[in-house]
Amino acid sequence: MSGATTVSEYQATHTVPGRMGIWWFLASEIMVFGGFLAIYILYRMASGGAWAEMANHVSAPIGTFNTIILLTSSLTMVKAFEAIDNEKRKQATNFLLITVILGLAFLGVKAFEYSSEIALGFTPLSGTFWAFYYALTGLHGLHIVAGVIFNASLLVMAMKGTLWPNTQHRVEYAGLYWHFVDIVWIFLFPLLYLSY
Amino acid sequence: MTEQKNAENGHSEELSFWRKYVFSTDHKVVGKQYLFIALFMAILGGVMAYYMRWQLAWPETAVPGAGWIPEPTAFGGIIPPEFYNALTTMHGTIMVFFVGMPFLLGAFGNFLLPLMIGAKDMAFPRLNMMSVWTLFLASLVMIASFFVEGGAASAGWTGYAPLSADPIHTGVTWGLNLWILGLALEFTSFLMGGINFLTTTITMRAPGMTMYRLPLMVWMQITAAVIFMLSVGPLIAGAILLLLDRTVGTGFFIPELGGDPLLWQHLFWFFGHPEVYVVLLPGFGAIMEILPVFSRKPIFAYKTIIWSTIIAGALSFLVWAHHMFVSGMDPRLAMPFSITTILISVPFAVVIFAFMATLWGGSIRFTTPMLFALGTVMTFIVGGATGIFNGSAPVDIFIHDTHFVVAHFHFTLFPDVFLGGFAALYFWFPKMFGRMMNETLGKIHFWVTTIAFNAVFIPMFVLGLGGSMRRVYNPLQYDFLKPMQGINEFITYAAIVLLLGQFIFMFNFFWSMFKGKKAERNPWNATTLEWSVSYPIPHDNFATIPTVYHGPYEYSLPGNKSDWQPQHEENEPVSG
Ligand SMILES: [Cu+2]
């Protein structure tokens, strides 16, 4: 971990500040999504059959497909980090590229899904379930967008070769964030697609 | 982040004016920027309080000094009900989020935390700079909301739905959207700050600075950061939903559309109660530094204080529904939330007793910071004790939404933010600006502020017990309130004295900054690390990182000739 030596000259612990900062950031994100999901579950429990009727119209196959895309991208992100750790630059660059492509694929599928739902008349104003559906997947989607931008910036640096020797540890931070967004989706998928 | 830190630590080149004073990554400059934002916003909040008080004492007469406000916000200085509602809303929002937090966490947290733990800067200096500029932007958004069509938010500082969820109720359109946006930016700013505080404290303490050697100010700052981080998330989610209700037309909080307005109250107070501790703890942290210095005694029960505040912080997540006893929630919840509320007073009572025990038998020096610190404790006790009234459902049902509640929370937040904040400012001013503030003016400021404050809010308890509703526009509309109008007038006179008294402070603050007596390195003979560096403190604080040998409050040690033992000196100081 470059830079760590200068920091540790006066450091009390050996934890790298960047990594700890990411963890605190994720802790606050957990509270945002945790609160959001708690609200959603409260509404779901308080509502009756109308909800099930609405929730029946989301496409579980598309959701499943997107889940697989996102899980795969988490795996390639781990591979990228592993390659960084083993000083395999070419391999790291390739895995970053696949991760970015999979992130974009997720967004593409999601956009297709939105447009087909809107075409069928299911908008955020079509009832409480749909309002939640768009709010939750929208917020999650924005997190994916942020993640793709961050990952892509690392990819560009990796391709130019400027990622080394000072900034490669950012792949680890990007990975932690990317896994978090992935885990949020793991909660969203059954709650939204299988809630009837 | 590390590579940029190296560049910054190894700075020898002259920084431009902009990088040095405006877009600075130096935690000390950032802290001062927070300070100025807080003081500026405090003036705004104070002026709003004055307009409201005038309206309550002499309803629907022209307010002197409000003639400049254009129609239709006000009419020749006469404040209409819509503007009055905006004033109550924005006064609360500004004082809690744009004064309390920037003053106590932003200014003193940033300025002191790296110095107190013996670090060269925050862990993420650029994030730190971003946090203060995000707050600056948030402040601009809040101020701008007064100037948009329909005026500023007027659904109360709590923004209760459905009042806030649909513009038809208040007539406020963009004002409330900007209110949500401004709060969102403010939350972001303090989340960034909190990440920095926590990471810095955990990873960058000087050698020998164990967690149990940290000054209590640092403990209070990081406890507040954790509480904020864990409580604000659900409200952010709720705020997104509220904004969707207002802009897209969803009905999350609108009953006609299948929504649940009560949920907003749950989300708001799940955050709102912990939030008062976010503001409270750093103010108490300042007191915890000041009491030992001017008693020349170690603080009483150091570890008990730490654990009491952590327990109180944890309990603060379990008390929120005490704000909702008359809201229509399930009445079976009243009992458990009354019990947790009464329980939470126990750790705070422990802290207050620790303060008193610190003073016991000490050789007390009544300097200005000490006066303000003692004033904080004395007035806070009233606020804390009346909180037990509000927190017990049977009593609360009688006094809910009356001026009793308003008096109560002003008795908790005012001593903490202003008396505690002033204590901190008078105390650390020499370290921030290299000069001493004038003691005589400081003492006059203290007595005017404390006496006027009590004259405002003690009668307000009486008003509340008499049934006077908070947020009421014109008390003379109600026959049963007419006999108490004299109290309202008295309160307004006292409030004007309270506000005018702050001119003493403002004069002292700016005059001392340029003309005050030059401060010595350690004017109060204090032990903590920030007093080991001389003004002006360089960007990287310590030429060599100090080694810490002692706890933070080693005063009047038996066998020592001098009555203080700096944390970074192995043996007692020679210049005793
Ligand atoms: Cu409360």
Coordinates of C-alpha atoms in Angstrom, one line a residue, chain A residues 2-4 6-7 9-39 42-43 124-125 127-128 130-136 139 157 166-167 169-170 173, chain B residues 1-6 9 118-121 123-124 126 191 194-195 198-199 201-207 209 226 229-234 236-238 240-241 244 248-253 257-261 263 267 270 317 545:
Chain A
S2 CA 1.9 3.0 -1.2
G3 CA 1.9 6.1 0.9
A4 CA 1.3 4.0 4.0
T6 CA 4.7 8.2 5.3
V7 CA 1.4 8.0 7.1
E9 CA 5.4 7.6 10.8
Y10 CA 2.9 9.2 13.1
Q11 CA 0.1 6.8 13.0
A12 CA -1.4 5.2 16.1
T13 CA -2.8 2.2 14.3
H14 CA -1.8 0.4 11.1
T15 CA -5.2 0.8 9.5
V16 CA -5.0 2.7 6.3
P17 CA -7.2 5.9 6.6
G18 CA -8.7 5.4 3.1
R19 CA -10.0 2.0 3.9
M20 CA -11.5 3.1 7.2
G21 CA -13.0 6.1 5.5
I22 CA -14.8 3.9 3.0
W23 CA -16.1 1.7 5.8
W24 CA -17.6 4.6 7.6
F25 CA -19.1 5.9 4.4
L26 CA -20.7 2.5 3.8
A27 CA -22.0 2.5 7.4
S28 CA -23.9 5.7 6.6
E29 CA -25.1 4.2 3.3
I30 CA -26.3 1.1 5.1
M31 CA -28.5 3.3 7.3
V32 CA -30.0 5.1 4.2
F33 CA -30.9 1.9 2.4
G34 CA -31.7 0.1 5.7
G35 CA -34.2 2.9 6.5
F36 CA -35.6 2.8 3.0
L37 CA -36.2 -0.9 3.1
A38 CA -37.7 -0.7 6.6
I39 CA -40.2 1.9 5.3
L42 CA -43.8 -1.4 6.8
Y43 CA -46.0 -0.3 3.9
P124 CA -44.5 6.0 -10.3
L125 CA -48.0 7.3 -10.0
G127 CA -49.9 3.1 -6.8
T128 CA -47.7 2.7 -3.7
W130 CA -44.9 1.3 -8.2
A131 CA -43.8 4.4 -6.4
F132 CA -41.6 2.4 -4.2
Y133 CA -40.3 0.3 -7.1
Y134 CA -39.2 3.4 -9.0
A135 CA -37.8 5.2 -5.9
L136 CA -35.8 2.2 -4.6
L139 CA -31.7 5.3 -5.9
M157 CA -5.9 5.1 -15.4
N166 CA 0.5 5.3 -6.2
T167 CA -3.2 4.8 -6.7
H169 CA -5.2 0.8 -3.7
R170 CA -8.3 2.6 -5.0
Y173 CA -12.0 1.0 -2.2
Chain B
M1 CA -5.9 10.1 -0.7
T2 CA -2.5 9.3 0.6
E3 CA -0.5 10.7 -2.3
Q4 CA -2.2 14.0 -2.0
K5 CA -1.5 14.0 1.7
N6 CA 2.3 13.6 1.0
N9 CA 2.7 17.6 4.2
G118 CA -1.3 15.2 17.8
A119 CA -2.0 14.8 14.1
K120 CA -0.7 16.9 11.2
D121 CA -4.2 17.4 9.7
A123 CA -7.2 12.0 7.5
F124 CA -8.8 13.4 4.3
R126 CA -9.7 17.6 0.6
L191 CA -21.5 13.0 7.0
G194 CA -18.0 12.7 10.6
I195 CA -16.1 10.2 8.4
L198 CA -13.7 9.1 13.1
T199 CA -11.0 8.0 10.7
T201 CA -9.2 9.8 15.6
I202 CA -8.8 6.1 15.0
T203 CA -5.8 6.1 12.7
M204 CA -3.8 9.2 13.4
R205 CA -3.3 9.6 17.1
A206 CA 0.2 10.6 18.2
P207 CA 2.4 7.9 19.9
M209 CA -2.2 8.9 22.8
V226 CA -21.4 8.1 15.1
M229 CA -24.2 8.8 10.9
L230 CA -26.5 6.1 12.3
S231 CA -29.6 8.2 12.7
V232 CA -29.7 10.4 9.6
G233 CA -29.9 7.6 7.0
P234 CA -33.6 6.7 7.4
I236 CA -32.5 10.8 4.1
A237 CA -34.6 8.0 2.6
G238 CA -37.8 9.7 4.0
I240 CA -36.3 11.5 -0.9
L241 CA -39.9 10.2 -0.6
L244 CA -41.1 12.7 -4.7
V248 CA -43.5 13.8 -9.0
G249 CA -46.9 13.4 -7.3
T250 CA -46.5 10.2 -5.5
G251 CA -48.4 9.7 -2.2
F252 CA -46.0 8.2 0.3
F253 CA -47.1 10.6 3.0
L257 CA -53.2 8.4 -2.0
G258 CA -52.6 5.5 0.4
G259 CA -49.7 7.0 2.2
D260 CA -49.0 7.3 5.9
P261 CA -48.2 10.8 7.2
L263 CA -44.4 7.6 9.1
L267 CA -38.5 9.0 10.6
F270 CA -35.8 8.7 14.9
F317 CA -32.3 5.6 19.3
I545 CA 4.8 14.7 16.3

